[in-house]
Tab-separated table of C-alpha atoms in Angstrom:
chain	number	residue	atom	x	y	z
S	9	VAL	CA	114.037	134.429	127.162
S	10	ASP	CA	112.219	131.433	125.740
S	11	VAL	CA	108.585	131.829	126.669
S	12	ALA	CA	107.188	129.215	124.302
S	13	TYR	CA	105.780	127.080	127.124
S	14	ALA	CA	104.119	130.074	128.781
S	15	GLN	CA	102.584	131.191	125.490
S	16	ALA	CA	101.356	127.665	124.734
S	17	LEU	CA	99.854	127.420	128.225
S	18	CYS	CA	97.939	130.667	127.734
S	19	GLN	CA	96.705	129.496	124.312
S	20	ALA	CA	95.607	126.166	125.802
S	21	LEU	CA	93.811	127.812	128.708
S	22	CYS	CA	91.841	130.082	126.367
S	23	GLY	CA	90.973	127.269	123.994
S	24	THR	CA	90.115	124.681	126.616
S	25	LEU	CA	88.245	126.958	129.008
S	26	GLY	CA	86.604	129.181	126.414
S	27	THR	CA	87.920	132.382	127.996
S	28	ALA	CA	88.631	135.609	126.135
S	29	GLY	CA	92.174	135.716	127.432
S	30	ALA	CA	94.843	134.248	129.667
S	31	GLY	CA	98.110	135.570	130.986
S	32	LEU	CA	101.196	134.673	132.951
S	33	PHE	CA	102.469	137.727	134.822
S	34	ALA	CA	105.692	138.265	136.756
S	35	TRP	CA	105.903	140.525	139.788
S	36	GLU	CA	108.421	143.248	138.955
S	37	ASN	CA	111.371	143.798	141.309
S	38	ASP	CA	109.909	147.030	142.666
S	39	GLN	CA	106.740	145.059	143.496
S	40	ALA	CA	104.610	147.922	142.178
S	41	LYS	CA	103.983	146.454	138.722
S	42	MET	CA	103.165	143.198	136.990
S	43	ARG	CA	104.762	142.345	133.626
S	44	SER	CA	103.256	139.858	131.228
S	45	VAL	CA	105.584	136.997	130.380
S	46	ALA	CA	102.941	135.604	128.039
S	47	MET	CA	99.415	136.699	127.245
S	48	VAL	CA	96.775	135.678	124.743
S	49	VAL	CA	93.641	137.663	123.901
S	50	GLN	CA	91.013	136.173	121.594
S	51	GLY	CA	93.506	133.495	120.571
S	52	VAL	CA	96.192	136.007	119.552
S	53	PRO	CA	99.481	136.462	121.453
S	54	VAL	CA	99.853	139.960	122.909
S	55	ASP	CA	103.103	141.906	123.210
S	56	GLU	CA	104.624	142.325	126.649
S	57	THR	CA	102.369	144.427	128.841
S	58	THR	CA	103.010	146.097	132.187
S	59	ILE	CA	100.256	146.975	134.628
S	60	ASP	CA	100.309	148.825	137.939
S	61	LEU	CA	99.678	146.368	140.744
S	62	ALA	CA	97.661	148.865	142.799
S	63	GLY	CA	94.075	149.012	141.639
S	64	SER	CA	94.277	145.784	139.629
S	65	PRO	CA	92.788	142.359	140.234
S	66	CYS	CA	96.373	141.086	140.301
S	67	GLU	CA	96.805	143.025	143.563
S	68	GLN	CA	94.015	141.012	145.167
S	69	THR	CA	95.464	137.808	143.750
S	70	MET	CA	98.916	138.559	145.152
S	71	LYS	CA	97.413	139.312	148.587
S	72	SER	CA	95.038	136.385	148.907
S	73	GLY	CA	96.593	133.686	146.724
S	74	PHE	CA	93.442	133.280	144.637
S	75	PHE	CA	90.949	135.849	143.422
S	76	ARG	CA	87.785	135.847	141.355
S	77	CYS	CA	85.779	138.857	140.202
S	78	GLU	CA	82.802	138.046	138.043
S	79	GLY	CA	81.066	140.796	136.157
S	80	GLU	CA	82.494	144.126	137.285
S	81	ALA	CA	86.262	143.885	136.944
S	82	GLU	CA	86.541	146.919	134.661
S	83	THR	CA	84.523	149.045	137.116
S	84	ASN	CA	86.233	147.898	140.308
S	85	TYR	CA	89.806	147.871	139.000
S	86	PRO	CA	90.806	151.128	137.260
S	87	ALA	CA	94.360	149.896	136.588
S	88	LEU	CA	92.899	147.730	133.815
S	89	ASP	CA	92.210	150.922	131.854
S	90	SER	CA	95.964	151.262	131.294
S	91	ILE	CA	95.778	148.354	128.828
S	92	PRO	CA	93.379	149.543	126.114
S	93	SER	CA	93.572	146.264	124.169
S	94	LEU	CA	92.021	144.383	127.093
S	95	ASP	CA	88.322	144.229	127.813
S	96	VAL	CA	88.277	142.453	131.175
S	97	ARG	CA	84.808	142.052	132.647
S	98	SER	CA	85.391	138.924	134.726
S	99	TYR	CA	88.751	137.838	136.146
S	100	MET	CA	90.129	134.751	137.863
S	101	GLY	CA	93.723	134.482	138.960
S	102	ILE	CA	96.025	132.451	141.156
S	103	ARG	CA	99.273	133.608	142.736
S	104	LEU	CA	102.389	131.740	141.668
S	105	ASP	CA	104.878	131.188	144.461
S	106	ASP	CA	108.535	130.318	144.018
S	107	PRO	CA	108.794	126.516	144.253
S	108	GLN	CA	112.071	126.922	146.204
S	109	SER	CA	110.680	129.372	148.772
S	110	PRO	CA	107.359	130.843	149.870
S	111	ALA	CA	108.048	134.068	147.941
S	112	PRO	CA	105.369	135.118	145.438
S	113	MET	CA	106.603	135.547	141.846
S	114	GLY	CA	103.527	136.357	139.781
S	115	THR	CA	100.065	135.294	138.686
S	116	LEU	CA	98.357	133.001	136.226
S	117	MET	CA	95.028	134.448	135.163
S	118	VAL	CA	92.127	134.070	132.782
S	119	PHE	CA	89.428	136.574	131.924
S	120	LEU	CA	86.129	136.985	130.155
S	121	ASP	CA	85.153	139.979	128.026
S	122	GLN	CA	81.530	139.615	129.120
S	123	PRO	CA	80.153	140.289	132.619
S	124	ALA	CA	79.520	136.628	133.327
S	125	ALA	CA	80.342	133.898	135.804
S	126	PHE	CA	83.072	131.414	134.986
S	127	ASP	CA	82.125	127.815	134.274
S	128	ALA	CA	82.609	125.489	137.253
S	129	GLY	CA	85.592	123.753	135.623
S	130	VAL	CA	87.739	126.879	135.239
S	131	GLU	CA	89.019	127.117	138.810
S	132	PRO	CA	90.230	123.502	139.117
S	133	VAL	CA	92.017	123.724	135.762
S	134	LEU	CA	93.686	127.010	136.711
S	135	ARG	CA	94.755	125.564	140.069
S	136	GLY	CA	96.004	122.419	138.324
S	137	CYS	CA	98.191	124.448	135.970
S	138	ALA	CA	99.593	126.714	138.686
S	139	ARG	CA	102.416	124.467	139.958
S	140	ARG	CA	103.894	123.912	136.503
S	141	ALA	CA	103.381	127.573	135.580
S	142	ALA	CA	105.212	128.599	138.774
S	143	ALA	CA	108.123	126.293	137.955
S	144	GLU	CA	108.305	127.676	134.417
S	145	LEU	CA	108.028	131.285	135.608
S	146	GLY	CA	110.815	130.629	138.111
S	147	ARG	CA	112.996	129.250	135.322
S	148	ILE	CA	112.230	132.216	133.062
S	149	LEU	CA	113.001	134.722	135.810
S	150	LEU	CA	116.225	132.923	136.736
S	151	ILE	CA	117.451	132.944	133.120
S	152	ASP	CA	116.505	136.616	132.827
S	153	SER	CA	118.445	137.412	136.006
S	154	LEU	CA	121.481	135.460	134.803
S	155	GLN	CA	121.422	137.269	131.460
S	156	ARG	CA	121.344	140.650	133.212
S	157	SER	CA	124.277	139.577	135.413
S	158	VAL	CA	126.321	138.503	132.391
S	159	GLU	CA	125.577	141.800	130.643
S	160	SER	CA	126.607	143.740	133.750
S	161	LEU	CA	129.856	141.790	134.040
S	162	GLU	CA	130.605	142.328	130.352
S	163	GLU	CA	130.083	146.079	130.800
S	164	ARG	CA	132.422	146.137	133.786
S	165	LEU	CA	135.043	144.142	131.919
S	166	ALA	CA	134.844	146.541	128.982
S	167	GLN	CA	135.306	149.490	131.360
S	168	ILE	CA	138.348	147.830	132.936
S	169	GLU	CA	139.868	147.121	129.516
S	170	GLU	CA	139.313	150.735	128.426
S	171	GLY	CA	140.846	152.324	131.319
């Protein structure tokens, strides 16, 4: 799946907002986990990461639509410990809903590695990027779903041809 736009968005958010990291996360089908589609930490792209939804700030974001935790994210959200490369002290995230329906698909988030408040301009920028990020996430998830369907059909066809 081409995630170049998502990666560029995360890079731009970090650079423009001066945050330690940014990520675009998709809600997994079982709705118990979040999977990073793109993530940048300290200006460096990070490999795909999966985090348990329960006990994470993403859980609050998915419930409320927008969530901010300034200063004690690592203490209040033990699920963050499952990603040792992240040092999340302050978190801000917005839920991304499917543009075609009201169904939630994932989150767009930024974080600080210091227990500090976000600058006043961070929230409006994050909200401003959310619609386009949701459209892009929807496209990425659709392509991913189509690829899995094609693979499944190819497997079935091979089974039919074999026997």
